[in-house]
Structure formats: C-alpha cells, structure tokens
Short mmCIF file of N, CA, C and O in Angstrom, two decimals:
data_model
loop_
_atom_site.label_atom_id
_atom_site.label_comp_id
_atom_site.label_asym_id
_atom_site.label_seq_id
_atom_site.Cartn_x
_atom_site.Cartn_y
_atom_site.Cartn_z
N UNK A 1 0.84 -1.18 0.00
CA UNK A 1 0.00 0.00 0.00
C UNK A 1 0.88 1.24 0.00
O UNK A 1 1.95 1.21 0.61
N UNK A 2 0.40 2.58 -0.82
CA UNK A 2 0.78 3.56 -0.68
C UNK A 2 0.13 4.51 -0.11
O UNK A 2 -1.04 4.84 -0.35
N UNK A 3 1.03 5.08 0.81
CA UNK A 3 0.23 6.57 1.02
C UNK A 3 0.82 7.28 0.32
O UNK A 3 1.67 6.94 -0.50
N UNK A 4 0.25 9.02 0.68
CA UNK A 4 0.07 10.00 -0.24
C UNK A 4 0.21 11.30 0.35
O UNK A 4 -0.90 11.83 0.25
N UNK A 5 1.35 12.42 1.14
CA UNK A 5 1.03 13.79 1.96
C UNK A 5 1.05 14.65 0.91
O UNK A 5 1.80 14.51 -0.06
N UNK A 6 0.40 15.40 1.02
CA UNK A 6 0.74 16.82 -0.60
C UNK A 6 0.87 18.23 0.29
O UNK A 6 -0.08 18.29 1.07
N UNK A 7 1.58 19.13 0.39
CA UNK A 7 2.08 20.17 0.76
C UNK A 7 2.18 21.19 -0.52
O UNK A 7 2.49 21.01 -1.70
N UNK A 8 1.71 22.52 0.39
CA UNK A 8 2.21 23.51 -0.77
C UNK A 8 1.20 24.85 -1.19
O UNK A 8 1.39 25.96 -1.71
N UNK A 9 -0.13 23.99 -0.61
CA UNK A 9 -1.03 24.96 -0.48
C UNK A 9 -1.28 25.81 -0.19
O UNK A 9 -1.14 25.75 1.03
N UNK A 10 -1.92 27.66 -0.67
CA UNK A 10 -2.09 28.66 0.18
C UNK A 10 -2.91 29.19 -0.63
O UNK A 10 -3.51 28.65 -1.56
N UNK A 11 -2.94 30.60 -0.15
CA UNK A 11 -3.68 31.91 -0.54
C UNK A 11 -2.83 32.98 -1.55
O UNK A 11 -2.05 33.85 -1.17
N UNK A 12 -3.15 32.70 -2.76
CA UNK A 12 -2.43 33.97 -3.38
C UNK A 12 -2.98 34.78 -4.22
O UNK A 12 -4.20 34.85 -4.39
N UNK A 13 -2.16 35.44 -4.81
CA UNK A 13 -2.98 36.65 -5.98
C UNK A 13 -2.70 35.76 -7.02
O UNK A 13 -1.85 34.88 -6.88
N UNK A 14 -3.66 35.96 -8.58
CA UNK A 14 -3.47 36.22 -9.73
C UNK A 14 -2.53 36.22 -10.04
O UNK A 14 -2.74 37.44 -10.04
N UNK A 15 -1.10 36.05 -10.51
CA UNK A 15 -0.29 35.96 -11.28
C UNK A 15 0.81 35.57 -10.62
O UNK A 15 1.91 35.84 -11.11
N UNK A 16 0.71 34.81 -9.34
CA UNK A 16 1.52 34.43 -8.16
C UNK A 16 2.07 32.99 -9.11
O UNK A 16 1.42 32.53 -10.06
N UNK A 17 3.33 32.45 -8.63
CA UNK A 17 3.24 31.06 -8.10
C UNK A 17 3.04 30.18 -7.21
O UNK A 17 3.00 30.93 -6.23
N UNK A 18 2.84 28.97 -6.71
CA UNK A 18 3.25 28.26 -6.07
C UNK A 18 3.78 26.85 -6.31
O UNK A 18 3.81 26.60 -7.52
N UNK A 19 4.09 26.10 -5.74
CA UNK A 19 4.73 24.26 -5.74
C UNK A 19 4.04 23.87 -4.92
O UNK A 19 3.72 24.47 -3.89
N UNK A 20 3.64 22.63 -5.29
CA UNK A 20 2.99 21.78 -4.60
C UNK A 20 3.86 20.43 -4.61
O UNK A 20 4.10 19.90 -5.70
N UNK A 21 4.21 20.00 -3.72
CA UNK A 21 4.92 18.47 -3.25
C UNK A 21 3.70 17.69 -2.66
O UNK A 21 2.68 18.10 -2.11
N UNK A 22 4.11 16.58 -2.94
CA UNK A 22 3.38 14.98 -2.56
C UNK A 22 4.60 13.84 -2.51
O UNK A 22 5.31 13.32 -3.37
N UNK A 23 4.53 13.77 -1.78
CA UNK A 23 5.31 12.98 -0.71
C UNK A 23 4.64 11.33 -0.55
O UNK A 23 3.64 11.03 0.11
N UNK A 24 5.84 10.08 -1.64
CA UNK A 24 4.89 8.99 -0.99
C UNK A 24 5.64 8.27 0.02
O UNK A 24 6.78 8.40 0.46
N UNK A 25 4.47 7.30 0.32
CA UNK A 25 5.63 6.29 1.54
C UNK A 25 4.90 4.87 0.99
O UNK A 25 4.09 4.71 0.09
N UNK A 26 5.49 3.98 1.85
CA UNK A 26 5.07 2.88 1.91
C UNK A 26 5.62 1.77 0.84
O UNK A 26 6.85 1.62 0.81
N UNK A 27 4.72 0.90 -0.15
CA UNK A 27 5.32 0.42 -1.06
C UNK A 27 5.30 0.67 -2.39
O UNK A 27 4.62 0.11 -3.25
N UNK A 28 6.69 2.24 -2.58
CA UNK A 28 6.80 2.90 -3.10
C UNK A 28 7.36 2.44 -4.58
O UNK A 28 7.27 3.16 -5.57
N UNK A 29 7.99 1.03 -4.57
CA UNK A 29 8.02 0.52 -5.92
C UNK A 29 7.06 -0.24 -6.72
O UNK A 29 7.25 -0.90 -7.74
N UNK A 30 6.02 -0.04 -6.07
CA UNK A 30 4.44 -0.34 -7.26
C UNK A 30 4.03 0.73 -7.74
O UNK A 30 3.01 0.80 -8.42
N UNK A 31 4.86 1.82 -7.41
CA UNK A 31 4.43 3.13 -8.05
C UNK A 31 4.40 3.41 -9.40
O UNK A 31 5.56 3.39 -9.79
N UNK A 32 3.45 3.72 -10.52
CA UNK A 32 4.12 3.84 -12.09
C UNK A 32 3.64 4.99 -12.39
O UNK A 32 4.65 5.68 -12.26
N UNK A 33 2.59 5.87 -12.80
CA UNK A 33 2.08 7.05 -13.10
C UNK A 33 2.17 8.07 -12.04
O UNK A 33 2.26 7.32 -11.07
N UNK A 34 2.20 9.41 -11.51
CA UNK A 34 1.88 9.58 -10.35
C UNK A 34 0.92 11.06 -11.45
O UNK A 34 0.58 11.05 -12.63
N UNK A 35 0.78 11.99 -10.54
CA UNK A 35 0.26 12.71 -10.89
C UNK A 35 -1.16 13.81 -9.97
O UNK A 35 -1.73 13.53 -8.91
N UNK A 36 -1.35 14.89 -10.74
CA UNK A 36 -2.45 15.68 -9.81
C UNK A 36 -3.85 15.86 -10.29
O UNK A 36 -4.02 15.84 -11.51
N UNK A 37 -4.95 16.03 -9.47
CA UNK A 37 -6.13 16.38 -10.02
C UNK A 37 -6.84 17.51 -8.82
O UNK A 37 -6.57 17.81 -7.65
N UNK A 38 -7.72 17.88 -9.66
CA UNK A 38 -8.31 19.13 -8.88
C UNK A 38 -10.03 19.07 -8.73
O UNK A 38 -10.71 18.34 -9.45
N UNK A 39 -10.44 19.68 -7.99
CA UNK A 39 -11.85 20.27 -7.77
C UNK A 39 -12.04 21.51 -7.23
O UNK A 39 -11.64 22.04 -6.19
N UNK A 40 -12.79 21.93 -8.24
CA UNK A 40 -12.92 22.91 -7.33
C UNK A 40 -14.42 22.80 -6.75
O UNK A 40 -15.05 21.76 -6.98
N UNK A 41 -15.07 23.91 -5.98
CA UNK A 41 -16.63 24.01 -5.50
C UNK A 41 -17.39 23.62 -6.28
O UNK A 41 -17.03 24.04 -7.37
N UNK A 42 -18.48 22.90 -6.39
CA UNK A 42 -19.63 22.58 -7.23
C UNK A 42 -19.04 21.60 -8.42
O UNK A 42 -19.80 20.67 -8.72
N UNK A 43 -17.92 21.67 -9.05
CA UNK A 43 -17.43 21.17 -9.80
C UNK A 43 -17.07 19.72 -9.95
O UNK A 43 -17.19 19.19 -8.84
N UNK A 44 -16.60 18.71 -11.02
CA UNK A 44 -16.50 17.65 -10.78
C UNK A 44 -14.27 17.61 -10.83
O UNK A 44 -13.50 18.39 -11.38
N UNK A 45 -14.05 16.56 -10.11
CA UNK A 45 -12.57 16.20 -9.93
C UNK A 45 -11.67 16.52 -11.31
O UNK A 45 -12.44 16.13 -12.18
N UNK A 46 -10.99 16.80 -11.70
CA UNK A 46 -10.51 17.40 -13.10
C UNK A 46 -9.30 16.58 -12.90
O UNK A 46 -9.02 16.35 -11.72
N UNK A 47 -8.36 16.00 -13.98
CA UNK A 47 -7.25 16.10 -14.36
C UNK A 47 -6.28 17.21 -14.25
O UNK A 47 -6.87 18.23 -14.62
N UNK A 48 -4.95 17.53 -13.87
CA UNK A 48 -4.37 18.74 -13.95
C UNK A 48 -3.22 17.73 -14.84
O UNK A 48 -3.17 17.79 -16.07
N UNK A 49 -2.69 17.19 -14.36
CA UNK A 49 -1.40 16.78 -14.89
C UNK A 49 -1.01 14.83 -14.65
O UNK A 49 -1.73 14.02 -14.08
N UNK A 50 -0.03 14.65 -15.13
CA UNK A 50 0.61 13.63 -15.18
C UNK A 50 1.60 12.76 -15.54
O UNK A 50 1.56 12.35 -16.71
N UNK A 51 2.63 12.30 -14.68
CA UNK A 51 4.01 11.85 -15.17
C UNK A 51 3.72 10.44 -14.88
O UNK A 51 3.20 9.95 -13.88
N UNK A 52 4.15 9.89 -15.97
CA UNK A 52 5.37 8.52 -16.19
C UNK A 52 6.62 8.19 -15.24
O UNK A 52 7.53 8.93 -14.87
N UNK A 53 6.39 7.01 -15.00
CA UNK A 53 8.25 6.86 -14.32
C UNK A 53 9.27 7.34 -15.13
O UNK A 53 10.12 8.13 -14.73
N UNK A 54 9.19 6.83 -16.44
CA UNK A 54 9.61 7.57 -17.34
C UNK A 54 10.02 9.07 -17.79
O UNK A 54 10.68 9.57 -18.70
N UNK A 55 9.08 9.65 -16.42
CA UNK A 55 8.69 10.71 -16.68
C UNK A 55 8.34 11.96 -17.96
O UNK A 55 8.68 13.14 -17.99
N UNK A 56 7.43 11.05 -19.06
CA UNK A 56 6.72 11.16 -19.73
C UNK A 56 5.72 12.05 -19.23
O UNK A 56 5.34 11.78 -18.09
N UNK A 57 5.04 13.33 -19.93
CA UNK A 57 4.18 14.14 -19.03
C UNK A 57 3.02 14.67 -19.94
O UNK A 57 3.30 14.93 -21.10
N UNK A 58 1.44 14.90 -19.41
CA UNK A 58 0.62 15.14 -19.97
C UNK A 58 0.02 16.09 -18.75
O UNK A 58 0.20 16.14 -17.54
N UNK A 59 -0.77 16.80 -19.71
CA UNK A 59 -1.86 18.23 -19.30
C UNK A 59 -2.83 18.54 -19.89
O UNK A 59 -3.09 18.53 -21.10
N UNK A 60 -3.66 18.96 -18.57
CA UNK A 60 -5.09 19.46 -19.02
C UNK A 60 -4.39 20.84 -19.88
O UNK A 60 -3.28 21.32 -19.70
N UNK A 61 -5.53 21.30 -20.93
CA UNK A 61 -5.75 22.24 -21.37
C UNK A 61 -5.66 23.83 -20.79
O UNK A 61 -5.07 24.81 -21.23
N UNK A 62 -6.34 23.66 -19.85
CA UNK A 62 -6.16 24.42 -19.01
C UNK A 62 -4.80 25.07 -18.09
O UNK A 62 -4.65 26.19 -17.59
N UNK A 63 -4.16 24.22 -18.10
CA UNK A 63 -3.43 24.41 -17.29
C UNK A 63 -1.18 24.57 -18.37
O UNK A 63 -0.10 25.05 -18.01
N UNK A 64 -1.62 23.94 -19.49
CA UNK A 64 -0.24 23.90 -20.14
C UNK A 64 0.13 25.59 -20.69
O UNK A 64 -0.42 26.50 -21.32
N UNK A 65 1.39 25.29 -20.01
CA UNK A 65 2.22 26.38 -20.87
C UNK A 65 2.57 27.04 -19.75
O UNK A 65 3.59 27.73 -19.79
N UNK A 66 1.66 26.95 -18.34
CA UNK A 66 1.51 27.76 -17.04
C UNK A 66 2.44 26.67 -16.08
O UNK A 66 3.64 26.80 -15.85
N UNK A 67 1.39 25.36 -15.50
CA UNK A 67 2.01 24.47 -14.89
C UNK A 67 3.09 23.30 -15.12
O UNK A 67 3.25 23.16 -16.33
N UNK A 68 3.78 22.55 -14.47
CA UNK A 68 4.73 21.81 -14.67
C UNK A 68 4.97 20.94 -13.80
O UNK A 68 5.65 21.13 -12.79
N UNK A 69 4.25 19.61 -14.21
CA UNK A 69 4.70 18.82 -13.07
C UNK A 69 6.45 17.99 -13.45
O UNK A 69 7.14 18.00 -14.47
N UNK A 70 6.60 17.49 -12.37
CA UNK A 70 8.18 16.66 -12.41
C UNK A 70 8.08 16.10 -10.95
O UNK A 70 7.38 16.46 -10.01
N UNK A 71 9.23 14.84 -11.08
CA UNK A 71 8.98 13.76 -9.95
C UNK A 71 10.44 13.36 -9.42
O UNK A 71 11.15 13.50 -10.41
N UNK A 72 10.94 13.09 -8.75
CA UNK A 72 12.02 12.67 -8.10
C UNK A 72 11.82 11.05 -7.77
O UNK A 72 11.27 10.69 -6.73
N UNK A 73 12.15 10.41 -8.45
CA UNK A 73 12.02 8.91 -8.18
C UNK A 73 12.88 7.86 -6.89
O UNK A 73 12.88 6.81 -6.25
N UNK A 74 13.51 9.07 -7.17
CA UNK A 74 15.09 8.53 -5.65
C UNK A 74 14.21 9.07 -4.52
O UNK A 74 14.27 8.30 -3.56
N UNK A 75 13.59 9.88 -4.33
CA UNK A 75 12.81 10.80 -3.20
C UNK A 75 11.31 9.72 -2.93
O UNK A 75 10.95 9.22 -1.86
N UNK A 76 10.71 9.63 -4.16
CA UNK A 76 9.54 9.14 -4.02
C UNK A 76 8.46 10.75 -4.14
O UNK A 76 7.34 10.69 -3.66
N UNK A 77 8.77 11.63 -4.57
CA UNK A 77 8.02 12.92 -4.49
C UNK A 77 7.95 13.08 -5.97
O UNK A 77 8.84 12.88 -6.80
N UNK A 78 6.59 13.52 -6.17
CA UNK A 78 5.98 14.15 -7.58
C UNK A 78 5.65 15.88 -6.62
O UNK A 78 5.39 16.19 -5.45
N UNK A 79 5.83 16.57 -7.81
CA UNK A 79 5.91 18.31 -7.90
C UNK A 79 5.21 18.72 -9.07
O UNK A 79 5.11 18.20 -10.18
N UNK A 80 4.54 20.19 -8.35
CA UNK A 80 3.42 20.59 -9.52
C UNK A 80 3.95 21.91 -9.32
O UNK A 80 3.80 22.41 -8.20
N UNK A 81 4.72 22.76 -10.52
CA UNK A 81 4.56 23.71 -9.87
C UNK A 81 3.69 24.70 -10.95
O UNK A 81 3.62 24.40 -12.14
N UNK A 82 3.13 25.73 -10.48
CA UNK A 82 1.96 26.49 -10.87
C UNK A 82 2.79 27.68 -11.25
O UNK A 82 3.78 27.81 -10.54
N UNK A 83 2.64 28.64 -12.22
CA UNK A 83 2.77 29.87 -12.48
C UNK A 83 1.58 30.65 -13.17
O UNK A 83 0.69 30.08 -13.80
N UNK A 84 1.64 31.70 -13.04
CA UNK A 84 0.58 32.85 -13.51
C UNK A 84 -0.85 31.88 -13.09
O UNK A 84 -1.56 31.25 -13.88
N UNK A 85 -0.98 31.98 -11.73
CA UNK A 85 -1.93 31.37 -11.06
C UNK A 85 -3.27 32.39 -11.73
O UNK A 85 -3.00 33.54 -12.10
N UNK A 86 -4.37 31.97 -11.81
CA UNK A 86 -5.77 32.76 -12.20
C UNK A 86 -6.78 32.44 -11.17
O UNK A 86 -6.57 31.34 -10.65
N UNK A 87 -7.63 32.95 -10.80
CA UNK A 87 -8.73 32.87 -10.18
C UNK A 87 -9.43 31.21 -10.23
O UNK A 87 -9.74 30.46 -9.30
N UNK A 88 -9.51 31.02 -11.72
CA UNK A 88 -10.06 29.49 -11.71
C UNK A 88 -9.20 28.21 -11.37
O UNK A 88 -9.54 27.04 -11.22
N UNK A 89 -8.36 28.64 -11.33
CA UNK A 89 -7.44 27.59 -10.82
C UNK A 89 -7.36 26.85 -9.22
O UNK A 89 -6.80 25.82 -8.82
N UNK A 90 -8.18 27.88 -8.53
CA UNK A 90 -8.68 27.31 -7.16
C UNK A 90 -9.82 26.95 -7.38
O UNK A 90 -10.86 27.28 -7.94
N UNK A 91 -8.77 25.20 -6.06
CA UNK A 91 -9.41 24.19 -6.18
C UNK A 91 -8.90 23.92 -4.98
O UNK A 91 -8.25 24.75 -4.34
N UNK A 92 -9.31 22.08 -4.37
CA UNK A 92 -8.54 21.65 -3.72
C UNK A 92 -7.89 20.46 -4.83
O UNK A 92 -8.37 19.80 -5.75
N UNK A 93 -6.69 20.57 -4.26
CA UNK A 93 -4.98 20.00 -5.63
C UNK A 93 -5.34 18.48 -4.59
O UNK A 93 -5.34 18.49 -3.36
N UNK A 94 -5.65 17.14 -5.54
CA UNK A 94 -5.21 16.23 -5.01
C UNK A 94 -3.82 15.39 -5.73
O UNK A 94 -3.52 15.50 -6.92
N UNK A 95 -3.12 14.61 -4.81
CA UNK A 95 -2.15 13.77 -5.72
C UNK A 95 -2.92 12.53 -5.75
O UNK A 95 -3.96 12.18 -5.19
N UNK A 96 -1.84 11.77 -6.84
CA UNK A 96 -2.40 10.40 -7.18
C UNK A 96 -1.40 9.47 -7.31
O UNK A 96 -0.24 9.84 -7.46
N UNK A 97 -1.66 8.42 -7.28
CA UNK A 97 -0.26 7.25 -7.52
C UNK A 97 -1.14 6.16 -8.13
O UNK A 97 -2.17 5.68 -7.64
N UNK A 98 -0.49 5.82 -9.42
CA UNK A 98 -1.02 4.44 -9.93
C UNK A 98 -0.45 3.34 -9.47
O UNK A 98 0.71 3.26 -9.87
N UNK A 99 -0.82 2.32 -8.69
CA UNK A 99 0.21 1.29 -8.19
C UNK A 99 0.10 0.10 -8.85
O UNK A 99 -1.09 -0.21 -8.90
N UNK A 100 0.88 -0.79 -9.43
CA UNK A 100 1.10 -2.02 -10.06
C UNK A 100 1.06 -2.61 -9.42
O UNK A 100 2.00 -2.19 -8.75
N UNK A 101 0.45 -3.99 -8.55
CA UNK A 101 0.94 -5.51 -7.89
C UNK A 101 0.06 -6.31 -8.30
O UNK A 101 -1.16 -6.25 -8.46
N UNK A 102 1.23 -7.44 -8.54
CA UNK A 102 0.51 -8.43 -9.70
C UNK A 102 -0.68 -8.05 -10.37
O UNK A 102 -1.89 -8.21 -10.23
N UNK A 103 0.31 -7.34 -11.34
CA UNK A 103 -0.73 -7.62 -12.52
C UNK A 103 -2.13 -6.27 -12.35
O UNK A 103 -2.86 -5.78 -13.22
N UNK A 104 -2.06 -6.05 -11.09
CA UNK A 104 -3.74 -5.38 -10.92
C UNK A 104 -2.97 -4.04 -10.42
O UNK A 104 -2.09 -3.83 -9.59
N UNK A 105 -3.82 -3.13 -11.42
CA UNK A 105 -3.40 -1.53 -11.37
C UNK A 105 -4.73 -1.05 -10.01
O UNK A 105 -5.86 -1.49 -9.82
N UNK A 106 -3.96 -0.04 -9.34
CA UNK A 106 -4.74 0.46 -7.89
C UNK A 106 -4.63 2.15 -8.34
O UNK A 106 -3.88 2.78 -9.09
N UNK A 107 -5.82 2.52 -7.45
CA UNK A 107 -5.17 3.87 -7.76
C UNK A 107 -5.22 4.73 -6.31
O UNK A 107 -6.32 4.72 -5.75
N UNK A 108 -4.30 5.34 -5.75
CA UNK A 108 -4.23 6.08 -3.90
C UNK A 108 -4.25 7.26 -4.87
O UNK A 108 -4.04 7.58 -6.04
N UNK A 109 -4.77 7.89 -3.18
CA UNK A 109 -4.92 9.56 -3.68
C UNK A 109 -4.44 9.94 -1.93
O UNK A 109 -4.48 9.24 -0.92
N UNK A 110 -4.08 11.14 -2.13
CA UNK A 110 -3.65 12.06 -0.85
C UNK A 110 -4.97 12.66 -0.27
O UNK A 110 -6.08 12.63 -0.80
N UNK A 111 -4.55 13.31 1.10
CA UNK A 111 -5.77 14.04 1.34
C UNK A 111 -6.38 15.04 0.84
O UNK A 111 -7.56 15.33 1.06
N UNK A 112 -5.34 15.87 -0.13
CA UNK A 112 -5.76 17.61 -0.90
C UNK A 112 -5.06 18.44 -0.50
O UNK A 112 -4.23 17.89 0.21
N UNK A 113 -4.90 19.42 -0.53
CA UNK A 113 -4.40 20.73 -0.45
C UNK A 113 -4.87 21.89 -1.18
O UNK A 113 -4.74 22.00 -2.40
N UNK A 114 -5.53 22.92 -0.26
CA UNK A 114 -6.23 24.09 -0.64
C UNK A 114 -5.41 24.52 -1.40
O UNK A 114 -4.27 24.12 -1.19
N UNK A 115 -5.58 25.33 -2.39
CA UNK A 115 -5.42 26.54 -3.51
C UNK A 115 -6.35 27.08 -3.84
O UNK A 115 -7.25 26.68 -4.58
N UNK A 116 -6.15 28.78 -2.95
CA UNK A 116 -6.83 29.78 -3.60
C UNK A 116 -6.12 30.71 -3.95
O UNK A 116 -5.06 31.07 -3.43
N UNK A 117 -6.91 31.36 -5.28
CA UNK A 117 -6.07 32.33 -6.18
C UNK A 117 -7.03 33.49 -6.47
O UNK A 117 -7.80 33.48 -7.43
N UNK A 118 -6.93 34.80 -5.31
CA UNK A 118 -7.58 35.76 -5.33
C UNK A 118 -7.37 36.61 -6.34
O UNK A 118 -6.21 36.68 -6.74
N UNK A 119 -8.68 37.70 -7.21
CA UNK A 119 -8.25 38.23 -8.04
C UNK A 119 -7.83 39.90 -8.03
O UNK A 119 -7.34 40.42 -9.03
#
C-alpha cells in the first residue's frame, strides 16, 4: 500500500506562483504514473497533470504552458509547480499514484491541499 502527503497549499494573488509536493511512503516501488487532479466548489474532480516513471508528461488544457509537473524517483516525491496562477485555478490540488501488484493496477490519492487564487 501507498500513502500519499501533498504540501504547498495557500492563498495567493493572480499571477503568483506556487509548488505543490506529494510525498509517498510505503510500497513505493508499485508506483508507475503519479500525478495531480483538482476540484474545485460545485465542480467535478478534473485532471491537472501527469508523469510517467519515465517521466513522460501530460496536461489538461487548461493548465499547459503555465504548470509543470516533475517527480524525483530517488525521493519518491511528484511536484506541480503552478505559475501565472488565475482565479479558476482554485481548487482543492489532489495527488495520485497508480500502483502495479501483480498484474492489478490500484489507484491512492492524498488528502488535498487548498489553492486559492484571489483576483
């Protein structure tokens, strides 16, 4: 089993950055995709991003050209970091880990981390 801590969250303006870390533990070599997703209020869970061990990387629409995730595989930590933050971009940021054992793909998630982006 994996867990999942994500750090990084706050309160900022419009055109701020921040990083977000997720931190795994446990049994950290069934790990293969990791990656972030979001919600915001009323809304349904969104895709933001996603790396490969490989670290191969994909993005919502929304979010490319601005955000950037990357992962440290020696650490066990996936990183999101955000630039020219906008108003819609607050959400609460969850992480994710795809885990491999035998054969059967799992998927853990962290608890969240607030992001708000005042305008």
């Amino acid at each position: 089993q994996v867990q999942l801590v994500e750090s990084g969250g706050g309160l900022v303006q419009a055109g701020s950055s921040l990083r977000l870390s997720c931190a795994a533990s446990g049994s950290t070599f069934s790990i293969d995709d990791m990656g972030w997703h979001r919600q915001a209020p009323g809304k349904q869970r969104e895709l933001v991003a996603t790396i490969s061990r490989a670290s191969s990387t994909n993005y919502a629409d929304s979010v490319k050209g601005r955000f950037a995730i990357s992962r440290d595989n020696t650490k066990d930590i996936v990183y999101l970091q955000m630039n020219n933050l906008k108003p819609e971009d607050t959400a609460v940021y969850y992480c994710y880990a795809k885990t491999v054992v035998d054969w059967n793909a799992f998927e853990e998630w962290g608890q969240g981390t607030q992001v708000t982006v005042s305008s």
